[in-house]
Amino acid sequence: MPEVPGHTVPRWLVNRRKRPDATIRLYCFAHSGGSAAEYVRWGDHVPDIEVWGVQLPGRGSRFDDPQYTRVGPLVHDLVEQAAFRAPFAFFGHSLGALLAYETARALRERGLPGPERLLLSACPAPHRPRGLPPIHHLGDRELFTAVQGEYGSLPDQVAEDPELLAIMMASHRFDFEMVDSYRHTPGEPLDLPLHVFGGTEDRLPAEELARWQSHSRGPFALNLLPGGHFYLREHRAALLALIRAALTDHRPAGPPVDPLSPDL
């Protein structure tokens, strides 16, 4: 859908720093409960890339918008209502990786321009089981405990404020329901380079991340950085260097990691 002056649809896409001379745009999909704000800040550190965030309902500037509980309707509306300006690539972390992948498939199905590259982080391949029990049905405190136990990604003081806890757990609950209900529909692999990233201390081993390779006929690269599920916060500079090399130098993100290596 083309962007029309005064049209409210581009609320799906947010940007912190315009770069009219950028060689490519990077659209980032956040993790469960996450906001585009964390990712658009990357634009301060990659001067040759224009970084955009995909802002899901229920957070940030879309705090009052109804949230989704299923991947299919969310991707349908995103593709119908947002305009991705070529040339571009997608980056997604955790749930965001799944959404980036399904959005790329949806663009192809509609005959629309798609991403030149797909960069996916800390997420099992879509045809693989998630490996964790459903948690979206839990109450606020139980859900907070489950998220902290698995990811350790939230400030502990959130649990001390019932109102803040309810707000934060709402977006997590909707997002985890999307993850828990997702079922992959087999289809033709994508025809683009696929870059997969993960943390060496995350629960997803390299051989599991490597299963993404079957979803693209293009070049595949797997890179692991030190850290757990949110390795990208501790090692942002290293990840951005890999992303920048992939997007601006048009080289693979690094030599593929051997998933059977005894060093992993």
PDB file of C-alpha atoms in Angstrom, residues 18-225:
ATOM      1  CA  LYS A  18      16.126   9.329   8.505  1.00  0.00           C
ATOM      2  CA  ARG A  19      19.030   8.521   6.214  1.00  0.00           C
ATOM      3  CA  PRO A  20      18.069   9.526   2.651  1.00  0.00           C
ATOM      4  CA  ASP A  21      21.476   8.458   1.340  1.00  0.00           C
ATOM      5  CA  ALA A  22      21.340   4.991   2.916  1.00  0.00           C
ATOM      6  CA  THR A  23      21.997   2.101   0.569  1.00  0.00           C
ATOM      7  CA  ILE A  24      19.352  -0.081   2.217  1.00  0.00           C
ATOM      8  CA  ARG A  25      16.603  -0.015   4.866  1.00  0.00           C
ATOM      9  CA  LEU A  26      16.442  -2.497   7.705  1.00  0.00           C
ATOM     10  CA  TYR A  27      13.006  -3.252   9.182  1.00  0.00           C
ATOM     11  CA  CYS A  28      13.252  -4.798  12.643  1.00  0.00           C
ATOM     12  CA  PHE A  29      10.701  -7.078  14.319  1.00  0.00           C
ATOM     13  CA  ALA A  30      10.862  -7.152  18.119  1.00  0.00           C
ATOM     14  CA  HIS A  31      10.770 -10.089  20.518  1.00  0.00           C
ATOM     15  CA  SER A  32       7.740 -11.104  22.613  1.00  0.00           C
ATOM     16  CA  GLY A  33       6.616  -8.162  24.725  1.00  0.00           C
ATOM     17  CA  GLY A  34       9.227  -5.971  23.059  1.00  0.00           C
ATOM     18  CA  SER A  35       8.952  -2.577  21.430  1.00  0.00           C
ATOM     19  CA  ALA A  36      10.331  -1.170  18.218  1.00  0.00           C
ATOM     20  CA  ALA A  37      12.100   1.510  20.270  1.00  0.00           C
ATOM     21  CA  GLU A  38      14.908  -0.858  21.279  1.00  0.00           C
ATOM     22  CA  TYR A  39      15.760  -1.591  17.660  1.00  0.00           C
ATOM     23  CA  VAL A  40      15.361   1.800  16.015  1.00  0.00           C
ATOM     24  CA  ARG A  41      18.173   3.038  18.274  1.00  0.00           C
ATOM     25  CA  TRP A  42      20.482   0.881  16.196  1.00  0.00           C
ATOM     26  CA  GLY A  43      20.225   3.575  13.545  1.00  0.00           C
ATOM     27  CA  ASP A  44      22.564   5.745  15.618  1.00  0.00           C
ATOM     28  CA  HIS A  45      25.349   3.212  15.056  1.00  0.00           C
ATOM     29  CA  VAL A  46      24.974   2.225  11.389  1.00  0.00           C
ATOM     30  CA  PRO A  47      25.256   5.443   9.360  1.00  0.00           C
ATOM     31  CA  ASP A  48      24.846   3.715   5.997  1.00  0.00           C
ATOM     32  CA  ILE A  49      21.604   1.892   6.913  1.00  0.00           C
ATOM     33  CA  GLU A  50      18.181   3.408   7.574  1.00  0.00           C
ATOM     34  CA  VAL A  51      16.714   1.459  10.482  1.00  0.00           C
ATOM     35  CA  TRP A  52      12.975   1.103  11.000  1.00  0.00           C
ATOM     36  CA  GLY A  53      10.996  -0.723  13.655  1.00  0.00           C
ATOM     37  CA  VAL A  54       7.784  -2.646  13.139  1.00  0.00           C
ATOM     38  CA  GLN A  55       5.537  -1.305  15.900  1.00  0.00           C
ATOM     39  CA  LEU A  56       2.984  -3.898  16.972  1.00  0.00           C
ATOM     40  CA  PRO A  57      -0.304  -2.859  18.623  1.00  0.00           C
ATOM     41  CA  GLY A  58      -0.362  -2.541  22.392  1.00  0.00           C
ATOM     42  CA  ARG A  59       2.989  -0.843  22.849  1.00  0.00           C
ATOM     43  CA  GLY A  60       4.736   2.429  22.178  1.00  0.00           C
ATOM     44  CA  SER A  61       2.746   4.777  19.962  1.00  0.00           C
ATOM     45  CA  ARG A  62       0.134   2.044  19.472  1.00  0.00           C
ATOM     46  CA  PHE A  63      -0.492   1.358  23.147  1.00  0.00           C
ATOM     47  CA  ASP A  64      -4.288   1.635  22.848  1.00  0.00           C
ATOM     48  CA  ASP A  65      -4.657  -0.491  19.712  1.00  0.00           C
ATOM     49  CA  PRO A  66      -6.138  -4.015  19.993  1.00  0.00           C
ATOM     50  CA  GLN A  67      -3.451  -6.689  20.051  1.00  0.00           C
ATOM     51  CA  TYR A  68      -3.192  -9.857  17.992  1.00  0.00           C
ATOM     52  CA  THR A  69      -3.181 -13.426  19.275  1.00  0.00           C
ATOM     53  CA  ARG A  70      -2.433 -15.158  15.968  1.00  0.00           C
ATOM     54  CA  VAL A  71       0.472 -14.746  13.554  1.00  0.00           C
ATOM     55  CA  GLY A  72      -1.640 -15.055  10.398  1.00  0.00           C
ATOM     56  CA  PRO A  73      -3.962 -12.071  10.929  1.00  0.00           C
ATOM     57  CA  LEU A  74      -1.108  -9.883  12.154  1.00  0.00           C
ATOM     58  CA  VAL A  75       1.033 -10.590   9.090  1.00  0.00           C
ATOM     59  CA  HIS A  76      -1.960 -10.146   6.776  1.00  0.00           C
ATOM     60  CA  ASP A  77      -2.733  -6.700   8.178  1.00  0.00           C
ATOM     61  CA  LEU A  78       0.905  -5.650   8.241  1.00  0.00           C
ATOM     62  CA  VAL A  79       1.414  -6.520   4.581  1.00  0.00           C
ATOM     63  CA  GLU A  80      -1.865  -4.893   3.572  1.00  0.00           C
ATOM     64  CA  GLN A  81      -1.378  -1.689   5.525  1.00  0.00           C
ATOM     65  CA  ALA A  82       2.353  -0.942   5.683  1.00  0.00           C
ATOM     66  CA  ALA A  83       4.718   0.091   2.920  1.00  0.00           C
ATOM     67  CA  PHE A  84       8.235  -1.389   2.943  1.00  0.00           C
ATOM     68  CA  ARG A  85      10.452   0.790   0.757  1.00  0.00           C
ATOM     69  CA  ALA A  86      12.949  -1.063  -1.411  1.00  0.00           C
ATOM     70  CA  PRO A  87      15.704  -1.928  -1.187  1.00  0.00           C
ATOM     71  CA  PHE A  88      15.226  -3.408   2.267  1.00  0.00           C
ATOM     72  CA  ALA A  89      15.995  -6.322   4.564  1.00  0.00           C
ATOM     73  CA  PHE A  90      14.251  -7.785   7.609  1.00  0.00           C
ATOM     74  CA  PHE A  91      15.734  -8.465  11.038  1.00  0.00           C
ATOM     75  CA  GLY A  92      13.766 -10.315  13.697  1.00  0.00           C
ATOM     76  CA  HIS A  93      14.634 -11.473  17.199  1.00  0.00           C
ATOM     77  CA  SER A  94      12.835 -14.430  18.815  1.00  0.00           C
ATOM     78  CA  LEU A  95       9.115 -13.965  18.011  1.00  0.00           C
ATOM     79  CA  GLY A  96      10.257 -11.205  15.679  1.00  0.00           C
ATOM     80  CA  ALA A  97      12.215 -13.723  13.612  1.00  0.00           C
ATOM     81  CA  LEU A  98       9.063 -15.743  13.068  1.00  0.00           C
ATOM     82  CA  LEU A  99       7.111 -12.630  12.089  1.00  0.00           C
ATOM     83  CA  ALA A 100       9.871 -11.460   9.726  1.00  0.00           C
ATOM     84  CA  TYR A 101       9.918 -14.856   8.011  1.00  0.00           C
ATOM     85  CA  GLU A 102       6.131 -15.026   7.632  1.00  0.00           C
ATOM     86  CA  THR A 103       6.008 -11.428   6.387  1.00  0.00           C
ATOM     87  CA  ALA A 104       8.589 -12.241   3.716  1.00  0.00           C
ATOM     88  CA  ARG A 105       6.454 -15.211   2.643  1.00  0.00           C
ATOM     89  CA  ALA A 106       3.293 -13.093   2.579  1.00  0.00           C
ATOM     90  CA  LEU A 107       4.935 -10.421   0.409  1.00  0.00           C
ATOM     91  CA  ARG A 108       6.011 -13.109  -2.046  1.00  0.00           C
ATOM     92  CA  GLU A 109       2.519 -14.614  -2.151  1.00  0.00           C
ATOM     93  CA  ARG A 110       1.034 -11.213  -3.019  1.00  0.00           C
ATOM     94  CA  GLY A 111       3.618 -10.513  -5.696  1.00  0.00           C
ATOM     95  CA  LEU A 112       4.993  -7.546  -3.748  1.00  0.00           C
ATOM     96  CA  PRO A 113       8.672  -6.557  -3.428  1.00  0.00           C
ATOM     97  CA  GLY A 114      10.282  -8.542  -0.647  1.00  0.00           C
ATOM     98  CA  PRO A 115      13.399  -8.242   1.484  1.00  0.00           C
ATOM     99  CA  GLU A 116      16.766  -8.691  -0.166  1.00  0.00           C
ATOM    100  CA  ARG A 117      18.002 -10.561   2.908  1.00  0.00           C
ATOM    101  CA  LEU A 118      16.473 -12.118   5.979  1.00  0.00           C
ATOM    102  CA  LEU A 119      18.345 -11.815   9.293  1.00  0.00           C
ATOM    103  CA  LEU A 120      16.873 -13.971  12.065  1.00  0.00           C
ATOM    104  CA  SER A 121      17.908 -14.234  15.689  1.00  0.00           C
ATOM    105  CA  ALA A 122      17.356 -16.621  18.603  1.00  0.00           C
ATOM    106  CA  CYS A 123      14.389 -18.496  17.178  1.00  0.00           C
ATOM    107  CA  PRO A 124      13.901 -22.149  16.215  1.00  0.00           C
ATOM    108  CA  ALA A 125      13.082 -22.860  12.581  1.00  0.00           C
ATOM    109  CA  PRO A 126       9.343 -22.509  11.961  1.00  0.00           C
ATOM    110  CA  HIS A 127       8.749 -26.209  11.320  1.00  0.00           C
ATOM    111  CA  ARG A 128      10.383 -27.175  14.601  1.00  0.00           C
ATOM    112  CA  PRO A 129       8.683 -27.412  18.011  1.00  0.00           C
ATOM    113  CA  ARG A 130       9.284 -24.472  20.322  1.00  0.00           C
ATOM    114  CA  GLY A 131      10.338 -26.816  23.116  1.00  0.00           C
ATOM    115  CA  LEU A 132       8.664 -24.868  25.939  1.00  0.00           C
ATOM    116  CA  PRO A 133       5.220 -25.324  27.524  1.00  0.00           C
ATOM    117  CA  PRO A 134       2.531 -22.699  26.804  1.00  0.00           C
ATOM    118  CA  ILE A 135       2.577 -19.818  29.280  1.00  0.00           C
ATOM    119  CA  HIS A 136       0.160 -17.256  27.843  1.00  0.00           C
ATOM    120  CA  HIS A 137      -2.644 -18.434  30.147  1.00  0.00           C
ATOM    121  CA  LEU A 138      -0.730 -17.580  33.324  1.00  0.00           C
ATOM    122  CA  GLY A 139      -1.650 -14.718  35.652  1.00  0.00           C
ATOM    123  CA  ASP A 140       0.506 -11.606  35.769  1.00  0.00           C
ATOM    124  CA  ARG A 141       2.866 -12.675  38.553  1.00  0.00           C
ATOM    125  CA  GLU A 142       3.133 -16.250  37.305  1.00  0.00           C
ATOM    126  CA  LEU A 143       3.835 -15.037  33.783  1.00  0.00           C
ATOM    127  CA  PHE A 144       6.455 -12.591  35.051  1.00  0.00           C
ATOM    128  CA  THR A 145       8.158 -15.414  36.961  1.00  0.00           C
ATOM    129  CA  ALA A 146       8.110 -17.662  33.897  1.00  0.00           C
ATOM    130  CA  VAL A 147       9.570 -14.967  31.631  1.00  0.00           C
ATOM    131  CA  GLN A 148      12.280 -14.084  34.128  1.00  0.00           C
ATOM    132  CA  GLY A 149      13.127 -17.725  34.706  1.00  0.00           C
ATOM    133  CA  GLU A 150      13.591 -18.419  31.014  1.00  0.00           C
ATOM    134  CA  TYR A 151      14.973 -15.120  29.720  1.00  0.00           C
ATOM    135  CA  GLY A 152      15.832 -12.799  32.629  1.00  0.00           C
ATOM    136  CA  SER A 153      14.870  -9.896  30.379  1.00  0.00           C
ATOM    137  CA  LEU A 154      12.681  -7.751  32.667  1.00  0.00           C
ATOM    138  CA  PRO A 155      13.613  -5.350  35.480  1.00  0.00           C
ATOM    139  CA  ASP A 156      12.863  -6.988  38.837  1.00  0.00           C
ATOM    140  CA  GLN A 157      11.116  -3.846  40.088  1.00  0.00           C
ATOM    141  CA  VAL A 158       8.305  -4.415  37.570  1.00  0.00           C
ATOM    142  CA  ALA A 159       6.879  -7.030  39.919  1.00  0.00           C
ATOM    143  CA  GLU A 160       6.656  -4.449  42.719  1.00  0.00           C
ATOM    144  CA  ASP A 161       4.155  -2.257  40.854  1.00  0.00           C
ATOM    145  CA  PRO A 162       0.863  -4.090  40.109  1.00  0.00           C
ATOM    146  CA  GLU A 163      -0.249  -1.533  37.522  1.00  0.00           C
ATOM    147  CA  LEU A 164       3.044  -1.611  35.625  1.00  0.00           C
ATOM    148  CA  LEU A 165       3.137  -5.393  35.916  1.00  0.00           C
ATOM    149  CA  ALA A 166      -0.341  -5.679  34.369  1.00  0.00           C
ATOM    150  CA  ILE A 167       0.628  -3.397  31.478  1.00  0.00           C
ATOM    151  CA  MET A 168       3.845  -5.232  30.674  1.00  0.00           C
ATOM    152  CA  MET A 169       2.380  -8.702  31.053  1.00  0.00           C
ATOM    153  CA  ALA A 170      -0.501  -7.853  28.707  1.00  0.00           C
ATOM    154  CA  SER A 171       1.785  -7.465  25.686  1.00  0.00           C
ATOM    155  CA  HIS A 172       3.803 -10.512  26.731  1.00  0.00           C
ATOM    156  CA  ARG A 173       0.629 -12.579  27.096  1.00  0.00           C
ATOM    157  CA  PHE A 174      -0.686 -11.698  23.633  1.00  0.00           C
ATOM    158  CA  ASP A 175       2.703 -12.336  22.044  1.00  0.00           C
ATOM    159  CA  PHE A 176       3.214 -15.655  23.774  1.00  0.00           C
ATOM    160  CA  GLU A 177      -0.247 -16.726  22.629  1.00  0.00           C
ATOM    161  CA  MET A 178       0.900 -16.017  19.072  1.00  0.00           C
ATOM    162  CA  VAL A 179       3.940 -18.216  19.651  1.00  0.00           C
ATOM    163  CA  ASP A 180       1.996 -20.972  21.422  1.00  0.00           C
ATOM    164  CA  SER A 181      -0.681 -21.141  18.711  1.00  0.00           C
ATOM    165  CA  TYR A 182       1.630 -20.925  15.685  1.00  0.00           C
ATOM    166  CA  ARG A 183       1.688 -23.849  13.257  1.00  0.00           C
ATOM    167  CA  HIS A 184       3.928 -23.735  10.219  1.00  0.00           C
ATOM    168  CA  THR A 185       2.357 -24.145   6.785  1.00  0.00           C
ATOM    169  CA  PRO A 186       4.835 -25.826   4.421  1.00  0.00           C
ATOM    170  CA  GLY A 187       5.654 -24.001   1.207  1.00  0.00           C
ATOM    171  CA  GLU A 188       8.391 -23.237  -1.273  1.00  0.00           C
ATOM    172  CA  PRO A 189      11.639 -21.990   0.302  1.00  0.00           C
ATOM    173  CA  LEU A 190      12.438 -18.307  -0.044  1.00  0.00           C
ATOM    174  CA  ASP A 191      14.940 -17.209  -2.680  1.00  0.00           C
ATOM    175  CA  LEU A 192      17.184 -14.912  -0.671  1.00  0.00           C
ATOM    176  CA  PRO A 193      20.252 -15.004   1.577  1.00  0.00           C
ATOM    177  CA  LEU A 194      19.433 -16.124   5.090  1.00  0.00           C
ATOM    178  CA  HIS A 195      21.532 -15.047   8.076  1.00  0.00           C
ATOM    179  CA  VAL A 196      20.825 -16.639  11.457  1.00  0.00           C
ATOM    180  CA  PHE A 197      22.232 -15.453  14.796  1.00  0.00           C
ATOM    181  CA  GLY A 198      22.152 -16.824  18.316  1.00  0.00           C
ATOM    182  CA  GLY A 199      23.770 -16.724  21.725  1.00  0.00           C
ATOM    183  CA  THR A 200      26.217 -19.403  22.805  1.00  0.00           C
ATOM    184  CA  GLU A 201      24.454 -19.709  26.164  1.00  0.00           C
ATOM    185  CA  ASP A 202      20.891 -19.658  24.850  1.00  0.00           C
ATOM    186  CA  ARG A 203      18.805 -22.830  25.090  1.00  0.00           C
ATOM    187  CA  LEU A 204      18.824 -23.100  21.261  1.00  0.00           C
ATOM    188  CA  PRO A 205      21.884 -25.086  20.151  1.00  0.00           C
ATOM    189  CA  ALA A 206      23.617 -24.375  16.870  1.00  0.00           C
ATOM    190  CA  GLU A 207      22.221 -27.494  15.221  1.00  0.00           C
ATOM    191  CA  GLU A 208      18.687 -26.277  15.962  1.00  0.00           C
ATOM    192  CA  LEU A 209      19.343 -22.822  14.547  1.00  0.00           C
ATOM    193  CA  ALA A 210      20.922 -24.436  11.475  1.00  0.00           C
ATOM    194  CA  ARG A 211      17.549 -25.984  10.577  1.00  0.00           C
ATOM    195  CA  TRP A 212      16.528 -22.596   9.196  1.00  0.00           C
ATOM    196  CA  GLN A 213      18.643 -23.463   6.166  1.00  0.00           C
ATOM    197  CA  SER A 214      15.831 -25.540   4.661  1.00  0.00           C
ATOM    198  CA  HIS A 215      13.642 -22.430   4.361  1.00  0.00           C
ATOM    199  CA  SER A 216      15.765 -20.639   1.784  1.00  0.00           C
ATOM    200  CA  ARG A 217      17.409 -21.573  -1.486  1.00  0.00           C
ATOM    201  CA  GLY A 218      19.861 -18.707  -1.095  1.00  0.00           C
ATOM    202  CA  PRO A 219      23.196 -18.563   0.754  1.00  0.00           C
ATOM    203  CA  PHE A 220      23.020 -19.426   4.446  1.00  0.00           C
ATOM    204  CA  ALA A 221      25.215 -18.216   7.319  1.00  0.00           C
ATOM    205  CA  LEU A 222      25.000 -18.957  11.030  1.00  0.00           C
ATOM    206  CA  ASN A 223      26.828 -16.832  13.600  1.00  0.00           C
ATOM    207  CA  LEU A 224      26.911 -17.298  17.368  1.00  0.00           C
ATOM    208  CA  LEU A 225      27.853 -14.544  19.790  1.00  0.00           C
TER     209      LEU A 225
END
